[in-house]
XYZ file of C-alpha atoms in Angstrom:
741
model
C -15.314 70.017 23.586
C -12.550 70.711 20.756
C -11.417 67.170 21.262
C -15.133 66.121 20.349
C -15.822 68.262 17.260
C -12.172 67.307 16.032
C -13.255 63.812 16.477
C -16.588 64.427 14.852
C -14.955 66.029 11.791
C -12.611 63.112 11.204
C -15.078 60.999 10.943
C -17.610 62.804 8.739
C -14.807 64.561 6.398
C -15.677 61.798 3.195
C -18.982 63.722 3.264
C -17.193 67.249 3.099
C -14.259 66.105 0.514
C -17.421 64.348 -1.678
C -17.054 64.469 -5.584
C -18.853 67.542 -6.817
C -21.639 66.032 -8.432
C -22.760 64.134 -5.666
C -24.335 67.423 -4.414
C -27.229 67.582 -6.840
C -29.801 65.099 -7.993
C -30.881 64.566 -11.753
C -34.733 63.438 -11.845
C -35.624 60.658 -14.205
C -39.439 60.377 -15.318
C -41.699 57.560 -16.061
C -43.174 57.150 -19.836
C -46.350 55.872 -20.977
C -44.585 54.532 -24.317
C -44.168 51.102 -25.294
C -40.564 49.466 -26.210
C -40.211 46.990 -28.872
C -37.026 45.089 -27.613
C -34.718 44.973 -30.610
C -31.818 47.049 -29.918
C -32.695 50.060 -31.680
C -32.898 53.441 -29.894
C -35.891 54.314 -32.591
C -38.848 53.794 -30.022
C -40.563 57.415 -29.403
C -39.754 56.594 -25.242
C -36.055 57.411 -25.908
C -36.559 60.940 -27.329
C -38.438 61.466 -23.814
C -35.947 59.885 -21.678
C -33.607 61.564 -19.528
C -29.968 61.489 -21.012
C -26.780 61.118 -19.505
C -23.320 62.411 -21.428
C -19.578 60.261 -20.713
C -16.663 61.548 -19.778
C -13.207 59.401 -20.547
C -11.814 57.912 -17.417
C -8.541 55.900 -19.351
C -6.422 56.912 -20.538
C -7.032 60.771 -20.580
C -9.297 61.172 -17.133
C -11.892 63.949 -17.115
C -11.916 64.710 -21.329
C -15.234 64.852 -22.568
C -16.642 62.329 -24.642
C -18.578 63.035 -27.487
C -19.452 59.016 -28.493
C -21.688 57.538 -25.780
C -24.855 58.749 -24.457
C -26.963 56.675 -21.386
C -30.810 57.168 -21.752
C -32.930 55.828 -18.754
C -36.677 55.727 -17.798
C -39.134 53.644 -16.361
C -43.085 52.608 -16.622
C -45.318 50.471 -14.141
C -43.054 47.403 -14.671
C -39.639 48.043 -16.421
C -36.869 49.931 -15.813
C -35.470 50.925 -19.828
C -31.954 51.417 -20.096
C -30.630 52.914 -23.224
C -26.894 53.035 -25.005
C -25.789 54.931 -27.912
C -22.303 53.936 -28.156
C -20.677 55.603 -31.329
C -17.481 54.923 -32.831
C -15.106 56.373 -35.318
C -14.391 52.616 -36.264
C -17.428 50.393 -35.972
C -15.411 47.805 -38.280
C -12.997 47.511 -35.275
C -15.480 46.735 -32.628
C -14.584 43.601 -30.274
C -17.768 41.461 -30.639
C -16.557 37.789 -29.847
C -18.607 36.397 -26.819
C -22.070 34.437 -27.284
C -21.942 32.734 -23.682
C -23.826 34.066 -20.597
C -21.656 35.676 -18.047
C -18.445 35.083 -20.523
C -15.997 37.596 -21.351
C -13.340 37.212 -23.953
C -12.059 41.134 -24.178
C -15.191 42.469 -25.863
C -16.649 45.536 -25.874
C -19.046 46.494 -23.216
C -21.551 48.665 -21.785
C -22.015 48.322 -17.846
C -25.151 50.480 -16.058
C -24.625 49.977 -12.153
C -27.835 50.969 -9.671
C -28.003 51.490 -6.326
C -32.088 51.586 -6.249
C -32.231 52.817 -2.460
C -29.085 54.625 -2.407
C -27.771 52.722 0.429
C -23.994 53.941 -0.983
C -22.987 50.015 0.149
C -24.801 47.790 -2.370
C -25.547 47.647 -6.248
C -26.654 45.949 -9.074
C -24.336 45.679 -12.813
C -26.391 44.869 -15.590
C -23.645 44.579 -18.654
C -24.141 43.606 -22.514
C -21.858 43.139 -25.333
C -22.293 43.837 -28.768
C -22.953 40.248 -29.431
C -26.079 40.816 -27.198
C -24.323 38.510 -24.738
C -24.905 39.681 -21.201
C -22.991 39.808 -17.619
C -24.308 40.605 -14.582
C -23.057 40.899 -10.885
C -24.037 42.228 -7.055
C -21.631 44.485 -5.466
C -21.482 44.764 -1.411
C -19.683 46.699 1.243
C -18.879 49.464 -1.283
C -16.568 47.802 -2.861
C -14.383 47.207 0.022
C -13.174 43.838 0.315
C -14.022 42.427 3.912
C -11.866 39.208 3.520
C -13.404 38.528 0.459
C -14.517 39.749 -2.904
C -16.899 42.347 -2.567
C -18.951 41.468 -5.728
C -20.263 38.005 -7.068
C -19.644 37.872 -10.772
C -21.692 34.272 -10.634
C -25.112 36.177 -9.380
C -27.562 35.917 -12.364
C -30.665 38.361 -12.222
C -33.923 37.956 -14.284
C -33.835 40.599 -17.071
C -33.716 41.367 -20.821
C -31.299 43.031 -23.298
C -30.622 43.496 -27.250
C -27.957 45.213 -29.293
C -27.780 45.935 -32.610
C -24.178 46.964 -34.195
C -24.406 50.101 -36.832
C -22.484 51.813 -39.211
C -21.652 54.118 -36.702
C -20.988 52.350 -33.311
C -23.507 50.103 -31.742
C -26.530 50.502 -29.349
C -28.145 48.648 -26.233
C -31.527 48.541 -24.635
C -32.455 46.971 -21.429
C -35.639 46.094 -19.487
C -35.163 45.427 -16.219
C -37.901 44.256 -14.072
C -38.711 46.510 -11.332
C -39.375 43.835 -8.619
C -35.850 42.591 -9.388
C -34.078 46.209 -7.891
C -36.454 46.211 -4.893
C -36.988 50.039 -5.019
C -38.302 51.332 -1.941
C -40.087 54.691 -0.891
C -38.706 56.715 1.616
C -39.522 60.095 2.542
C -42.090 60.076 -0.268
C -39.651 59.795 -3.190
C -37.533 56.986 -4.424
C -34.418 57.929 -4.812
C -31.327 55.847 -5.894
C -27.478 56.116 -7.346
C -26.604 55.314 -10.857
C -23.087 55.019 -12.745
C -22.175 53.522 -16.025
C -18.923 52.830 -18.001
C -18.560 51.792 -21.614
C -15.639 50.278 -23.318
C -13.648 50.948 -26.873
C -11.340 48.056 -26.428
C -9.071 48.139 -29.416
C -8.111 51.459 -28.906
C -7.653 50.527 -24.972
C -10.343 53.559 -23.807
C -12.903 53.388 -20.772
C -15.643 56.115 -20.812
C -17.543 56.629 -17.597
C -20.647 58.487 -16.347
C -20.523 59.988 -13.329
C -16.838 61.549 -13.576
C -16.037 59.143 -11.433
C -12.553 59.552 -9.712
C -9.271 57.738 -11.211
C -7.072 57.103 -8.497
C -9.570 55.767 -5.847
C -9.327 51.608 -5.566
C -12.575 50.320 -7.020
C -13.998 53.627 -7.878
C -16.189 52.360 -10.725
C -17.951 50.004 -8.709
C -18.498 52.280 -5.350
C -22.020 52.726 -4.693
C -20.914 55.787 -2.320
C -20.050 57.287 -5.853
C -22.952 57.046 -8.296
C -24.625 59.803 -9.193
C -27.776 60.678 -7.246
C -31.114 60.256 -9.347
C -34.656 60.919 -8.614
C -37.177 58.444 -9.849
C -40.396 60.729 -10.101
C -43.878 58.944 -9.984
C -41.748 55.286 -9.322
C -44.071 52.899 -7.623
C -42.011 50.081 -6.019
C -42.943 46.258 -6.690
C -42.103 43.148 -4.672
C -40.335 40.314 -6.155
C -41.666 37.048 -6.721
C -40.024 34.126 -8.045
C -41.276 30.556 -7.910
C -38.546 28.008 -9.630
C -39.043 24.164 -9.243
C -36.684 22.266 -11.094
C -36.539 18.336 -12.055
C -33.140 16.312 -12.133
C -32.404 12.774 -13.041
C -28.908 11.167 -12.674
C -27.287 8.062 -13.262
C -23.925 7.387 -11.003
C -21.374 4.375 -11.478
C -18.306 4.469 -8.776
C -16.136 1.474 -7.851
C -15.490 0.577 -3.921
C -13.380 -2.069 -2.279
C -14.845 -5.116 -1.768
C -15.231 -6.686 1.765
C -12.082 -8.731 1.168
C -10.248 -5.792 -0.015
C -8.834 -7.903 -3.046
C -10.512 -5.990 -6.043
C -12.771 -3.118 -6.683
C -16.380 -3.431 -7.388
C -18.856 -1.641 -9.670
C -21.830 -0.013 -7.989
C -24.279 1.714 -10.286
C -27.025 4.410 -8.741
C -30.165 6.186 -10.235
C -31.493 9.228 -9.400
C -34.621 11.350 -9.947
C -35.532 14.425 -7.721
C -37.961 17.166 -7.711
C -36.989 20.277 -5.989
C -37.975 23.953 -5.331
C -36.649 27.571 -4.895
C -38.857 30.853 -3.710
C -37.997 34.192 -3.605
C -40.404 36.693 -2.344
C -39.996 40.180 -1.319
C -41.682 40.979 1.967
C -41.111 44.411 1.455
C -39.458 46.456 -1.301
C -35.776 46.032 1.060
C -36.362 42.498 2.952
C -36.752 38.909 1.051
C -37.337 35.489 1.968
C -35.589 32.874 -0.290
C -36.906 29.374 0.535
C -35.107 26.133 -0.590
C -36.454 22.580 -0.902
C -34.745 19.603 -1.726
C -31.983 21.736 -3.128
C -29.436 20.467 -5.556
C -26.225 22.390 -7.406
C -25.187 19.376 -9.665
C -25.140 21.607 -12.680
C -22.533 23.686 -10.861
C -18.854 23.563 -12.352
C -16.446 21.346 -10.899
C -13.340 23.192 -9.025
C -9.809 23.783 -10.570
C -7.100 21.536 -9.461
C -4.534 23.547 -7.295
C -1.289 21.996 -5.674
C -0.567 23.763 -2.659
C 3.015 24.095 -1.975
C 2.427 26.379 0.909
C 1.357 26.520 4.727
C -1.824 28.082 4.217
C -5.124 26.224 3.187
C -6.618 26.976 -0.501
C -9.480 29.265 -0.774
C -12.317 28.066 -3.458
C -15.015 30.668 -3.971
C -18.769 30.029 -3.852
C -20.485 29.380 -7.187
C -23.774 28.688 -6.179
C -27.015 30.905 -6.997
C -28.483 30.274 -3.788
C -25.332 31.239 -1.161
C -24.425 34.474 -3.719
C -27.554 36.193 -3.642
C -27.019 38.872 -1.016
C -23.674 37.308 0.039
C -21.841 40.402 0.809
C -24.509 41.149 3.717
C -22.667 37.939 5.474
C -18.910 39.085 4.852
C -17.513 38.930 8.187
C -13.592 39.593 7.806
C -10.887 37.961 10.107
C -7.824 38.554 8.113
C -7.043 37.857 4.160
C -9.593 35.395 2.621
C -10.444 34.390 6.398
C -14.221 34.555 7.037
C -16.280 33.496 10.435
C -18.797 32.362 7.760
C -17.673 30.441 4.510
C -20.920 29.057 2.237
C -18.956 26.008 1.132
C -19.048 24.651 4.598
C -22.744 23.591 3.425
C -23.314 20.688 1.310
C -19.514 20.453 -0.031
C -17.482 17.593 1.708
C -13.803 16.933 0.099
C -14.911 18.640 -2.893
C -18.160 16.863 -3.666
C -21.739 18.232 -3.314
C -23.828 16.608 -1.002
C -27.839 16.735 -0.791
C -29.294 19.727 1.192
C -33.195 18.965 2.549
C -33.867 22.628 2.463
C -33.907 25.870 4.272
C -34.714 29.455 4.210
C -32.739 33.046 4.343
C -33.927 35.865 5.100
C -31.967 39.196 3.941
C -32.537 43.028 3.885
C -32.985 46.123 5.713
C -35.313 45.871 8.992
C -35.428 49.721 10.590
C -32.013 51.071 10.747
C -30.617 47.384 10.639
C -28.890 45.273 7.748
C -30.375 41.687 8.414
C -29.095 38.485 7.441
C -30.822 34.939 8.483
C -29.967 31.535 6.856
C -30.713 28.059 7.992
C -30.081 24.915 5.781
C -30.553 21.100 6.978
C -28.393 18.549 5.050
C -29.117 15.351 4.372
C -27.352 12.283 5.883
C -25.317 10.516 3.455
C -21.816 8.844 2.583
C -18.860 9.669 0.882
C -16.348 6.943 -0.317
C -16.222 5.481 3.276
C -17.206 8.502 5.682
C -20.427 8.324 6.625
C -21.610 11.888 7.392
C -24.846 12.464 9.653
C -27.405 15.125 8.791
C -26.415 18.357 9.838
C -28.030 21.999 10.463
C -25.957 25.323 9.431
C -27.471 28.686 11.014
C -26.030 32.233 10.462
C -27.403 35.306 11.974
C -26.215 38.655 10.886
C -26.741 42.252 11.956
C -25.168 45.616 10.832
C -26.125 48.823 11.230
C -24.263 52.760 9.573
C -22.117 54.732 12.159
C -20.830 57.651 11.568
C -21.430 57.926 7.806
C -22.264 56.078 5.224
C -19.380 54.333 4.476
C -18.948 52.915 7.689
C -20.829 50.356 9.985
C -20.593 48.199 12.944
C -21.590 44.309 13.167
C -22.391 41.327 14.752
C -23.012 37.561 13.730
C -23.620 34.152 14.779
C -23.217 30.787 13.374
C -24.299 27.465 14.389
C -23.503 24.110 13.158
C -24.824 21.125 14.949
C -25.438 17.210 14.717
C -25.834 14.313 16.422
C -23.149 14.621 19.713
C -21.808 17.692 18.510
C -22.107 21.188 18.036
C -19.794 24.306 17.054
C -20.965 28.051 17.879
C -19.320 31.440 16.697
C -19.868 34.808 18.120
C -18.413 37.925 16.966
C -18.378 41.265 16.394
C -16.989 43.652 13.094
C -16.665 47.255 11.952
C -15.782 49.059 9.350
C -15.013 52.682 9.915
C -14.282 55.209 6.879
C -12.147 57.861 8.511
C -11.793 59.837 5.050
C -9.368 60.297 2.310
C -10.479 56.309 0.945
C -8.315 55.554 4.794
C -10.209 52.592 6.145
C -10.369 50.847 9.669
C -11.316 46.929 9.654
C -11.806 45.277 12.314
C -13.284 42.350 13.976
C -13.598 39.932 17.036
C -14.708 36.355 17.195
C -14.904 33.538 19.644
C -16.195 29.748 19.379
C -17.223 27.240 21.434
C -17.761 23.279 20.456
C -18.471 19.928 21.910
C -20.685 17.100 22.490
C -22.697 19.084 24.610
C -22.510 22.567 26.321
C -21.302 20.675 29.540
C -18.464 19.119 27.788
C -17.456 22.015 26.344
C -13.965 23.738 27.381
C -13.706 27.448 27.110
C -10.999 30.231 27.419
C -11.480 33.262 26.134
C -8.282 33.745 24.883
C -7.895 30.451 23.315
C -11.214 30.446 21.662
C -11.067 33.788 19.930
C -9.631 35.760 17.259
C -8.993 39.055 16.751
C -8.149 41.141 13.611
C -7.441 44.941 12.463
C -6.157 46.570 9.557
C -5.606 50.420 8.756
C -5.504 50.623 4.736
C -5.521 53.575 2.744
C -7.494 52.360 -0.752
C -6.282 54.808 -3.656
C -4.404 53.880 -6.953
C -1.689 56.899 -7.277
C 0.757 58.499 -4.571
C 1.591 56.358 -1.790
C -0.736 54.385 -0.280
C -0.413 51.225 1.906
C -1.754 48.640 4.655
C -1.290 48.175 8.027
C -2.776 44.603 9.778
C -2.717 42.506 12.870
C -4.527 39.383 13.783
C -4.577 37.066 16.884
C -6.039 33.664 16.346
C -5.925 31.437 19.777
C -4.915 27.844 19.978
C -8.600 26.665 20.109
C -10.267 28.983 17.335
C -12.469 26.853 15.162
C -15.429 28.723 13.297
C -17.155 25.230 11.875
C -18.835 27.135 9.569
C -15.869 29.289 8.579
C -12.601 29.547 6.712
C -9.157 30.473 8.348
C -6.205 30.848 5.695
C -3.996 30.219 8.806
C -4.430 29.270 12.527
C -2.917 29.557 15.943
C -0.559 32.796 15.508
C -0.212 36.351 15.769
C 0.455 38.350 12.225
C 1.449 41.600 11.478
C 1.240 42.785 8.035
C 2.577 46.236 6.429
C 2.268 46.949 3.035
C 3.352 49.880 1.154
C 2.836 50.966 -2.542
C 3.506 53.983 -5.032
C 1.669 54.314 -7.996
C 1.274 56.605 -10.939
C -1.224 57.322 -13.914
C 0.118 58.580 -17.335
C -2.144 60.122 -19.937
C 0.435 60.925 -23.221
C 0.914 57.697 -25.314
C 3.700 59.446 -27.003
C 5.564 60.982 -23.744
C 5.090 57.737 -21.952
C 5.638 54.043 -21.914
C 3.435 52.660 -19.220
C -0.261 54.048 -19.004
C -0.047 52.935 -15.183
C 2.506 51.811 -12.931
C 2.743 50.688 -9.689
C 6.092 50.040 -7.102
C 5.593 47.866 -4.033
C 8.719 48.110 -2.100
C 7.182 46.430 1.073
C 5.147 43.379 1.396
C 5.920 41.916 4.596
C 4.132 39.506 6.790
C 5.857 38.408 10.349
C 3.645 35.074 12.189
C 4.450 34.301 15.570
C 3.433 31.377 17.824
C 0.493 32.403 20.434
C 3.128 32.890 22.813
C 5.398 34.702 20.716
C 7.835 31.765 21.552
C 8.356 31.301 17.592
C 8.691 33.295 14.513
C 6.661 30.976 12.332
C 6.724 32.554 9.033
C 8.193 36.001 7.802
C 8.941 37.126 4.270
C 8.965 40.488 2.427
C 7.986 40.365 -1.243
C 9.188 43.880 -3.449
C 7.628 43.796 -6.709
C 7.408 46.575 -9.645
C 4.342 46.474 -12.038
C 3.846 48.339 -15.266
C 0.840 48.246 -17.528
C 1.499 49.427 -21.489
C -1.391 51.768 -22.960
C -2.206 48.661 -25.169
C -3.156 46.884 -21.685
C -0.337 44.261 -21.226
C 1.546 43.912 -18.437
C 4.887 43.173 -16.898
C 5.797 42.538 -13.490
C 9.325 41.685 -11.774
C 9.592 40.669 -7.888
C 11.678 39.087 -5.168
C 11.170 37.882 -2.236
C 13.286 36.586 0.795
C 11.459 34.209 3.133
C 11.709 32.314 6.567
C 10.214 29.596 7.579
C 10.128 27.460 11.226
C 8.288 24.113 10.527
C 6.949 22.724 13.789
C 5.912 19.631 12.251
C 7.027 18.283 8.599
C 5.233 19.335 5.706
C 3.936 17.135 3.322
C 3.768 17.911 -0.174
C 3.174 15.072 -2.079
C 4.205 11.017 -1.469
C 7.777 11.984 -2.463
C 8.114 15.309 -1.076
C 8.029 16.336 2.656
C 10.275 19.021 4.112
C 11.346 18.152 7.814
C 10.603 20.017 10.679
C 13.026 22.956 11.448
C 14.184 26.524 10.059
C 14.578 27.464 6.493
C 15.528 30.984 4.869
C 15.274 31.041 1.318
C 15.189 33.529 -1.645
C 13.697 33.570 -4.806
C 13.078 35.971 -7.616
C 10.372 35.745 -10.428
C 8.675 37.922 -13.705
C 5.336 37.591 -15.945
C 3.884 38.849 -18.667
C 0.254 39.414 -19.559
C -1.369 39.982 -22.973
C -4.026 42.944 -22.918
C -7.711 41.756 -22.412
C -8.628 42.713 -25.848
C -6.287 39.982 -27.971
C -7.666 37.345 -29.339
C -5.000 35.637 -28.586
C -3.687 36.093 -24.869
C -0.432 34.142 -23.304
C -0.088 35.540 -19.677
C 3.292 33.657 -18.342
C 4.920 33.585 -15.194
C 8.403 32.189 -14.052
C 9.730 31.966 -10.749
C 13.219 30.422 -9.451
C 14.967 30.127 -6.077
C 15.542 28.571 -3.060
C 12.820 26.705 -1.308
C 13.313 25.390 2.538
C 15.998 22.846 2.125
C 16.237 22.676 -2.019
C 15.129 24.873 -5.173
C 12.300 25.217 -7.061
C 11.631 26.388 -10.456
C 7.950 27.286 -11.068
C 6.089 28.086 -14.682
C 2.800 29.146 -14.955
C 1.067 29.658 -18.288
C -2.652 30.057 -19.043
C -3.482 30.593 -22.500
C -6.143 31.908 -24.204
C -7.562 31.595 -27.803
C -10.851 33.278 -28.670
C -11.308 31.355 -32.417
C -14.239 33.140 -32.971
C -17.481 33.957 -31.614
C -18.229 30.309 -31.006
C -15.091 28.638 -30.233
C -12.819 29.638 -27.240
C -9.804 27.529 -25.663
C -8.840 28.490 -22.617
C -5.489 26.327 -20.963
C -3.565 26.365 -17.993
C -0.530 24.622 -16.877
C 1.241 24.929 -13.576
C 4.853 23.157 -13.882
C 6.942 23.372 -10.297
C 10.208 21.173 -10.522
C 11.150 20.804 -6.723
C 15.069 19.556 -5.882
C 16.277 18.789 -2.526
C 19.858 18.292 -3.130
C 21.126 16.809 -0.135
C 18.250 14.203 0.358
C 18.445 13.356 -3.274
C 15.064 13.753 -3.615
C 13.428 15.787 -6.384
C 9.713 15.707 -8.286
C 7.908 17.364 -11.178
C 4.564 18.652 -10.350
C 2.807 19.029 -13.330
C -1.414 20.202 -13.507
C -2.208 21.388 -16.439
C -6.247 22.030 -17.484
C -8.035 22.003 -20.852
C -11.087 23.623 -21.585
C -12.972 24.332 -24.838
C -16.195 26.862 -24.556
C -18.269 26.728 -27.596
C -21.551 28.531 -28.397
C -24.217 27.651 -31.363
C -25.939 31.262 -30.418
C -26.954 33.396 -27.325
C -28.928 30.181 -26.394
C -27.021 26.866 -26.637
C -23.306 26.524 -25.042
C -21.228 24.562 -23.508
C -18.304 23.175 -22.111
C -15.473 20.446 -22.065
C -12.797 20.304 -19.455
C -9.996 17.942 -18.706
C -7.233 18.202 -15.744
C -4.654 16.348 -14.451
C -3.180 15.898 -11.246
C 0.585 14.549 -10.963
C 0.180 14.439 -7.364
C -3.066 12.602 -7.162
C -2.340 10.604 -10.629
C -5.323 11.320 -11.868
C -7.388 12.993 -14.725
C -10.598 14.747 -14.073
C -13.174 15.500 -16.801
C -16.252 17.317 -17.247
C -18.577 18.298 -20.012
C -21.859 20.718 -19.629
C -24.458 21.585 -21.800
C -26.576 24.507 -21.123
C -30.001 25.512 -23.002
C -30.832 29.090 -22.088
C -34.593 29.365 -23.123
C -34.699 32.794 -20.918
C -33.587 34.276 -17.998
C -34.758 31.387 -14.910
C -35.655 29.064 -17.590
C -32.614 26.633 -18.142
C -31.973 22.821 -19.074
C -28.661 21.353 -18.257
C -26.882 18.011 -19.284
C -23.564 17.442 -17.027
C -21.064 14.547 -17.291
C -18.155 14.297 -14.763
C -15.526 11.513 -14.839
C -12.429 11.175 -13.104
C -9.384 8.431 -14.197
C -6.755 6.764 -12.424
C -3.672 7.499 -14.415
C -1.166 4.898 -12.353
C -3.316 2.304 -11.797
C -0.901 -0.718 -11.508
C 1.379 0.491 -8.757
C -1.223 -0.248 -6.159
C -2.257 -3.709 -4.843
C -5.557 -4.427 -5.485
C -5.026 -2.676 -8.907
C -6.973 0.769 -9.130
C -10.164 0.962 -11.125
C -9.886 2.889 -14.397
C -11.928 5.744 -12.420
C -13.570 6.101 -9.235
C -16.679 8.186 -10.113
C -18.913 8.664 -13.306
C -21.993 10.800 -13.260
C -24.247 11.793 -15.795
C -26.867 14.158 -14.501
C -30.102 15.799 -16.612
C -31.472 19.050 -14.875
C -34.571 21.394 -15.752
C -35.470 24.653 -14.410
C -37.949 27.222 -14.969
C -38.836 30.245 -13.080
C -42.304 31.889 -12.267
C -42.172 35.554 -11.638
């Protein structure tokens, strides 16, 4: 009996040590007043609205803040949020962004809400003094499950206005209740809120409520939001219909039938499509899509892979971003049982999606996610791709406490003469004091049909376990173990590495400081141990081992410096090819390297992050330089660039190569509605230049016109026979979409 009581206490411990402000509830009342949305807090409803004071979070945590006040009220259709952000030096307010979802170091205000106090999910509505807006969604209580716990490319339908005054700045929000999906539970609407506001020229961050500073990701954690009761609120169902029109013209060069030269082929396309979002209940949403097209999505950044791990590219497509955290299934760092980019993207190119459905939300005590999409048969270069169906089922349920769950996932990818099915169970257990157990077990089967597919439980499965303390001060740590069988292959997933045992140990020590006069660094972090060890599945060989020690210091002006050293061992069972020139023979290698980095404070108009590392690299040497300059010229123009340079030199083999991956992007905005970008990238390994131009006219949220131009260029055409064309692919796309809601 005592043993069971001890276990129960251990599991509910987070509730017993909860922040004091979580133990009582504030009430927010309905208004019958009207709002003239102009950014000035002079409407009568703000005099009656519930107001919330802020405290300082950085650098002097816990200090009362007399400059910032949050106001909240609602009516039958909208939630209203007001901000009074006084500033002793209003001429220093940083306001340089006009682009939706952009950020260039501006001051900002972010309002966060967990509408039904799930303590796991929340929505973020952020605005800058310029009136530009940013929104985001947070999942899984801001705990990464192999992937980011937020989706910054997520877009919601809402309105916001700002005004800069001689006392600071003010903001007003109007958010449709249907977007927030409130639900009446036990006769009331109980939610959770938090907010933060910055004064970036002074590197200050103020928050409501008094969120702990030392908890990793505390500012976004739904479980740490202030409980609020929305008195008299009647939820509304979400219903949106978004048709689109698309016209495009495309030119591409292909080898002729005799393989003696390249011939140009031209295509024109006119398409119509439709997305529908319907709230079956306040907490259960059905998304339907027909003839889906993502041509307006920005192209991926060029990356050169100088390691053994796969490259992870983030999802950018809105259909997959909505409720994406529900589909997170952690199988190790970045590794996922479901990776949405397996649908409709092949070799970095978008492929047509005929349509599909997605059902997400809560059903009783369960979180439910279901997705099924059918892609169109098509051809990319010389590869013929058959039509395929992609389906996912996800279930989760809270256990022990509000920040713990167990879950199940099944994925199925099927086409003619092939299927791939995966099943998995996973769990996140909060054991107190910000310590988490995150674990999963998954297995896969594939083949032409069920009778032809071979299966072995061990070889076809993957197991992952980690124990981590998610804090930022004092000692904090993470330990993990993974096993990935020889034939484990999730056809809709992403694996950073395959076929291995992995043991990871990480140990850190962090410290915050308040006094600028007495201390150089506002925060410093020392990582003495950051070690990964990979074995073959039968433990016969060590594949990889490394340990990276690092020290990082953040100044009070938010500049940051880091120094690190790494020792590494690699056993290559097969040669590792980096380029046409550089290949590493199979064998054993031990190498060491050191490095340093500097990043400019985010509030600076000119930022020049730089990192350099040098040392041995397999049987040679590697000098790596990374630069990411950014210049906010004014609110209309920003230059972003990056340049990764590697010099690989293998003296014993008399082989060397310079690898260059530069990028330059010009972002521009005429006003809050008309914006665009022009991007150029070069990849020296592929000898190709990639260009893209994008124009967007945003009439309002959900009503957009896009013009997109993409083209590649062959920079070294003449060494091939037949001679390469000037470009391989050129496409111009016009897309118009309008949302009715």
